[in-house]
mmCIF file of C-alpha atoms in Angstrom:
data_model
loop_
_atom_site.group_PDB
_atom_site.id
_atom_site.type_symbol
_atom_site.label_atom_id
_atom_site.label_comp_id
_atom_site.label_asym_id
_atom_site.label_seq_id
_atom_site.Cartn_x
_atom_site.Cartn_y
_atom_site.Cartn_z
ATOM 1 C CA MET E 1 0.000 0.000 0.000
ATOM 2 C CA LYS E 2 1.351 3.399 -0.968
ATOM 3 C CA LEU E 3 1.975 6.182 1.519
ATOM 4 C CA ARG E 4 -0.506 8.404 -0.331
ATOM 5 C CA LYS E 5 -3.257 5.779 0.052
ATOM 6 C CA LEU E 6 -2.549 5.434 3.777
ATOM 7 C CA ILE E 7 -2.841 9.211 4.173
ATOM 8 C CA ALA E 8 -6.142 9.389 2.282
ATOM 9 C CA ASP E 9 -7.639 6.431 4.165
ATOM 10 C CA THR E 10 -6.567 7.827 7.546
ATOM 11 C CA CYS E 11 -8.076 11.224 6.712
ATOM 12 C CA GLU E 12 -11.309 9.516 5.752
ATOM 13 C CA VAL E 13 -11.429 7.998 9.256
ATOM 14 C CA PHE E 14 -10.908 11.439 10.815
ATOM 15 C CA ASP E 15 -13.721 12.840 8.675
ATOM 16 C CA LYS E 16 -16.115 9.993 9.511
ATOM 17 C CA LEU E 17 -15.486 10.599 13.216
ATOM 18 C CA SER E 18 -15.818 14.401 12.767
ATOM 19 C CA ILE E 19 -12.278 14.979 14.034
ATOM 20 C CA GLU E 20 -10.698 18.131 12.661
ATOM 21 C CA TYR E 21 -7.145 17.451 11.531
ATOM 22 C CA ALA E 22 -4.224 18.757 9.525
ATOM 23 C CA LEU E 23 -1.492 16.879 7.741
ATOM 24 C CA ILE E 24 1.814 18.364 8.901
ATOM 25 C CA GLY E 25 5.471 17.424 8.689
ATOM 26 C CA GLY E 26 7.308 15.993 5.732
ATOM 27 C CA TYR E 27 4.318 15.122 3.628
ATOM 28 C CA ALA E 28 2.876 18.621 4.034
ATOM 29 C CA ALA E 29 6.205 19.923 2.726
ATOM 30 C CA ILE E 30 5.894 17.613 -0.282
ATOM 31 C CA VAL E 31 2.439 19.062 -1.007
ATOM 32 C CA TYR E 32 4.102 22.500 -1.121
ATOM 33 C CA ASP E 33 6.740 21.485 -3.685
ATOM 34 C CA SER E 34 9.559 20.537 -1.361
ATOM 35 C CA PRO E 35 11.847 17.786 -2.684
ATOM 36 C CA TYR E 36 11.680 16.339 0.832
ATOM 37 C CA ILE E 37 11.299 12.571 1.184
ATOM 38 C CA THR E 38 9.447 11.124 4.153
ATOM 39 C CA ALA E 39 8.575 7.677 5.401
ATOM 40 C CA ASP E 40 6.122 8.688 8.112
ATOM 41 C CA ILE E 41 2.829 10.518 8.387
ATOM 42 C CA ASP E 42 2.190 13.306 10.907
ATOM 43 C CA PHE E 43 -1.154 14.801 11.893
ATOM 44 C CA VAL E 44 -2.336 17.378 14.380
ATOM 45 C CA VAL E 45 -5.925 16.775 15.485
ATOM 46 C CA ASP E 46 -8.486 18.649 17.528
ATOM 47 C CA ALA E 47 -7.840 16.743 20.745
ATOM 48 C CA ASP E 48 -11.243 17.646 22.171
ATOM 49 C CA LYS E 49 -12.956 15.613 19.436
ATOM 50 C CA VAL E 50 -10.869 12.452 19.822
ATOM 51 C CA THR E 51 -12.295 9.371 21.524
ATOM 52 C CA LEU E 52 -10.951 5.858 21.767
ATOM 53 C CA ASP E 53 -13.165 5.028 18.777
ATOM 54 C CA LEU E 54 -10.341 6.537 16.702
ATOM 55 C CA LEU E 55 -7.977 3.927 18.136
ATOM 56 C CA LYS E 56 -10.364 1.134 17.125
ATOM 57 C CA ARG E 57 -10.802 2.483 13.593
ATOM 58 C CA LEU E 58 -7.063 2.883 13.109
ATOM 59 C CA ARG E 59 -6.466 -0.678 14.304
ATOM 60 C CA ASP E 60 -9.109 -1.886 11.842
ATOM 61 C CA MET E 61 -7.065 -0.203 9.067
ATOM 62 C CA GLY E 62 -3.911 -2.027 10.101
ATOM 63 C CA TRP E 63 -2.361 0.705 12.246
ATOM 64 C CA ASN E 64 -0.900 -0.981 15.337
ATOM 65 C CA PRO E 65 -0.257 1.304 18.323
ATOM 66 C CA THR E 66 3.274 1.243 19.704
ATOM 67 C CA GLU E 67 1.897 1.506 23.230
ATOM 68 C CA GLU E 68 -1.379 0.997 25.050
ATOM 69 C CA TYR E 69 -3.678 3.996 25.231
ATOM 70 C CA SER E 70 -6.236 3.891 28.029
ATOM 71 C CA ASP E 71 -7.857 7.230 27.197
ATOM 72 C CA ALA E 72 -8.031 9.893 24.504
ATOM 73 C CA ILE E 73 -5.669 12.202 26.406
ATOM 74 C CA GLU E 74 -2.856 9.663 26.133
ATOM 75 C CA LEU E 75 -3.660 9.102 22.467
ATOM 76 C CA THR E 76 -3.462 12.792 21.575
ATOM 77 C CA ALA E 77 -0.405 13.480 23.745
ATOM 78 C CA PHE E 78 1.647 11.321 21.379
ATOM 79 C CA GLY E 79 -0.165 8.701 19.374
ATOM 80 C CA GLN E 80 2.252 6.519 17.469
ATOM 81 C CA PHE E 81 1.311 3.644 15.204
ATOM 82 C CA ILE E 82 3.074 1.327 12.778
ATOM 83 C CA HIS E 83 1.200 0.005 9.763
ATOM 84 C CA LYS E 84 1.226 -3.803 9.836
ATOM 85 C CA ASP E 85 1.726 -4.264 6.079
ATOM 86 C CA THR E 86 4.054 -1.399 5.206
ATOM 87 C CA GLY E 87 5.944 -0.481 8.372
ATOM 88 C CA VAL E 88 4.979 3.174 7.832
ATOM 89 C CA VAL E 89 4.870 5.168 11.077
ATOM 90 C CA LEU E 90 1.866 7.375 11.905
ATOM 91 C CA HIS E 91 2.031 10.149 14.516
ATOM 92 C CA ILE E 92 -1.026 11.888 15.947
ATOM 93 C CA PHE E 93 -0.586 14.973 18.111
ATOM 94 C CA GLY E 94 -3.060 17.227 19.897
ATOM 95 C CA ASP E 95 -0.639 20.075 19.177
ATOM 96 C CA VAL E 96 2.977 20.695 18.272
ATOM 97 C CA PRO E 97 5.200 23.722 18.847
ATOM 98 C CA GLY E 98 3.744 26.493 16.712
ATOM 99 C CA PHE E 99 0.561 24.716 15.606
ATOM 100 C CA ARG E 100 -2.740 23.383 16.830
ATOM 101 C CA ILE E 101 -6.219 23.193 15.376
ATOM 102 C CA LYS E 102 -7.980 26.384 16.403
ATOM 103 C CA GLU E 103 -10.087 29.130 14.925
ATOM 104 C CA GLY E 104 -8.114 31.358 12.618
ATOM 105 C CA VAL E 105 -5.423 28.822 11.762
ATOM 106 C CA GLY E 106 -5.293 28.228 8.024
ATOM 107 C CA LEU E 107 -5.887 24.827 6.494
ATOM 108 C CA ASN E 108 -5.611 24.082 2.812
ATOM 109 C CA LYS E 109 -7.075 21.203 0.843
ATOM 110 C CA ALA E 110 -4.929 18.903 -1.263
ATOM 111 C CA LYS E 111 -6.110 15.987 -3.392
ATOM 112 C CA ILE E 112 -4.283 12.883 -2.290
ATOM 113 C CA GLU E 113 -5.381 9.680 -4.013
ATOM 114 C CA GLY E 114 -8.554 11.515 -5.025
ATOM 115 C CA TYR E 115 -9.440 12.443 -1.428
ATOM 116 C CA ASP E 116 -9.589 16.030 -0.111
ATOM 117 C CA VAL E 117 -7.052 16.146 2.706
ATOM 118 C CA ASN E 118 -6.624 19.033 5.173
ATOM 119 C CA VAL E 119 -3.024 20.234 5.073
ATOM 120 C CA CYS E 120 -1.460 22.887 7.264
ATOM 121 C CA SER E 121 -0.826 26.034 5.255
ATOM 122 C CA PRO E 122 2.734 26.642 4.044
ATOM 123 C CA GLU E 123 2.783 29.645 6.372
ATOM 124 C CA ASP E 124 1.930 27.451 9.362
ATOM 125 C CA TYR E 125 4.518 24.909 8.244
ATOM 126 C CA LEU E 126 7.078 27.718 8.498
ATOM 127 C CA ILE E 127 5.757 28.733 11.924
ATOM 128 C CA MET E 128 6.130 25.143 13.189
ATOM 129 C CA ARG E 129 9.716 24.983 11.944
ATOM 130 C CA ALA E 130 10.497 28.397 13.450
ATOM 131 C CA ALA E 131 9.029 27.300 16.799
ATOM 132 C CA VAL E 132 11.379 24.308 17.011
ATOM 133 C CA TRP E 133 14.318 25.954 15.196
ATOM 134 C CA GLY E 134 16.906 23.200 15.035
ATOM 135 C CA ASP E 135 19.349 23.117 12.119
ATOM 136 C CA GLU E 136 17.198 20.618 10.228
ATOM 137 C CA ASP E 137 14.089 22.739 10.828
ATOM 138 C CA LYS E 138 15.826 25.807 9.410
ATOM 139 C CA GLN E 139 16.839 23.941 6.263
ATOM 140 C CA LYS E 140 13.342 22.518 5.741
ATOM 141 C CA ALA E 141 11.807 25.959 6.224
ATOM 142 C CA ILE E 142 14.202 27.558 3.738
ATOM 143 C CA VAL E 143 13.179 24.997 1.106
ATOM 144 C CA ILE E 144 9.502 25.906 1.566
ATOM 145 C CA VAL E 145 10.217 29.649 1.490
ATOM 146 C CA ARG E 146 12.106 29.192 -1.775
ATOM 147 C CA ALA E 147 9.517 26.822 -3.302
ATOM 148 C CA GLN E 148 6.550 29.028 -2.432
ATOM 149 C CA GLY E 149 8.163 32.339 -3.415
ATOM 150 C CA LYS E 150 5.510 35.021 -3.812
ATOM 151 C CA ASN E 151 2.698 32.545 -3.017
ATOM 152 C CA LEU E 152 3.117 33.048 0.725
ATOM 153 C CA ASN E 153 0.456 35.114 2.451
ATOM 154 C CA LEU E 154 2.794 37.472 4.279
ATOM 155 C CA ASP E 155 0.059 39.170 6.320
ATOM 156 C CA TYR E 156 -1.132 35.820 7.670
ATOM 157 C CA LEU E 157 2.436 34.570 8.154
ATOM 158 C CA MET E 158 3.463 37.595 10.198
ATOM 159 C CA LYS E 159 0.231 37.509 12.237
ATOM 160 C CA ARG E 160 0.902 33.865 13.134
ATOM 161 C CA ALA E 161 4.587 34.587 13.778
ATOM 162 C CA LYS E 162 3.592 37.247 16.292
ATOM 163 C CA GLU E 163 1.090 34.882 17.980
ATOM 164 C CA GLU E 164 3.736 32.172 18.318
ATOM 165 C CA LYS E 165 6.529 34.615 19.227
ATOM 166 C CA VAL E 166 8.765 33.659 16.299
ATOM 167 C CA THR E 167 8.702 36.928 14.333
ATOM 168 C CA ARG E 168 12.494 37.386 14.163
ATOM 169 C CA ARG E 169 13.007 33.848 12.942
ATOM 170 C CA VAL E 170 10.339 34.203 10.255
ATOM 171 C CA LYS E 171 11.797 37.507 9.063
ATOM 172 C CA TRP E 172 15.172 35.791 8.767
ATOM 173 C CA LEU E 173 13.592 32.959 6.743
ATOM 174 C CA LEU E 174 11.965 35.429 4.367
ATOM 175 C CA GLY E 175 15.431 36.568 3.361
ATOM 176 C CA PHE E 176 15.635 33.309 1.386
ATOM 177 C CA GLN E 177 12.486 34.046 -0.592
ATOM 178 C CA LYS E 178 13.024 33.864 -4.340
ATOM 179 C CA ILE E 179 11.626 36.825 -6.188
ATOM 180 C CA ARG E 180 10.256 35.663 -9.516
ATOM 181 C CA LYS E 181 10.600 38.061 -12.395
ATOM 182 C CA ASP E 182 8.181 37.803 -15.294
ATOM 183 C CA GLY E 183 9.661 37.943 -18.778
#
């Protein structure tokens, strides 16, 4: 089973259970034209909407939890699963540094295997990387800044940077923005 199919099928489970979610991490970067390669799937979910029914549905799909979860709080603190057929790792978080599902946070739609998947915006991807700010995070953020060029919503990006207290880091990242010239 392909990674893309696993993503689409997992998102369908979230939708059936009315759990708001966003694809984040490496695969979100791929959606935004990064040459990044990833072997895992990362989601942030609205933790308040998660019940242990999610655990059951994921198991039914072949996602085996790496630990026992006795309640939804444990599951959304750091839910980790390994797909029985592919070995792909799935992470589910209630939030990560710089991002959580809340009003005003931008989500985009991407077609993955014909399914509409919620993906964190490229601006929020940058905010997440700026919030963690390790060397690898900087490099991944620079790739997105360069790939997205003038497509970034700078007003939204700077608003979110201020909220997450990463304005200086984001301004530094924007120095890598390619300016496309027509003609």
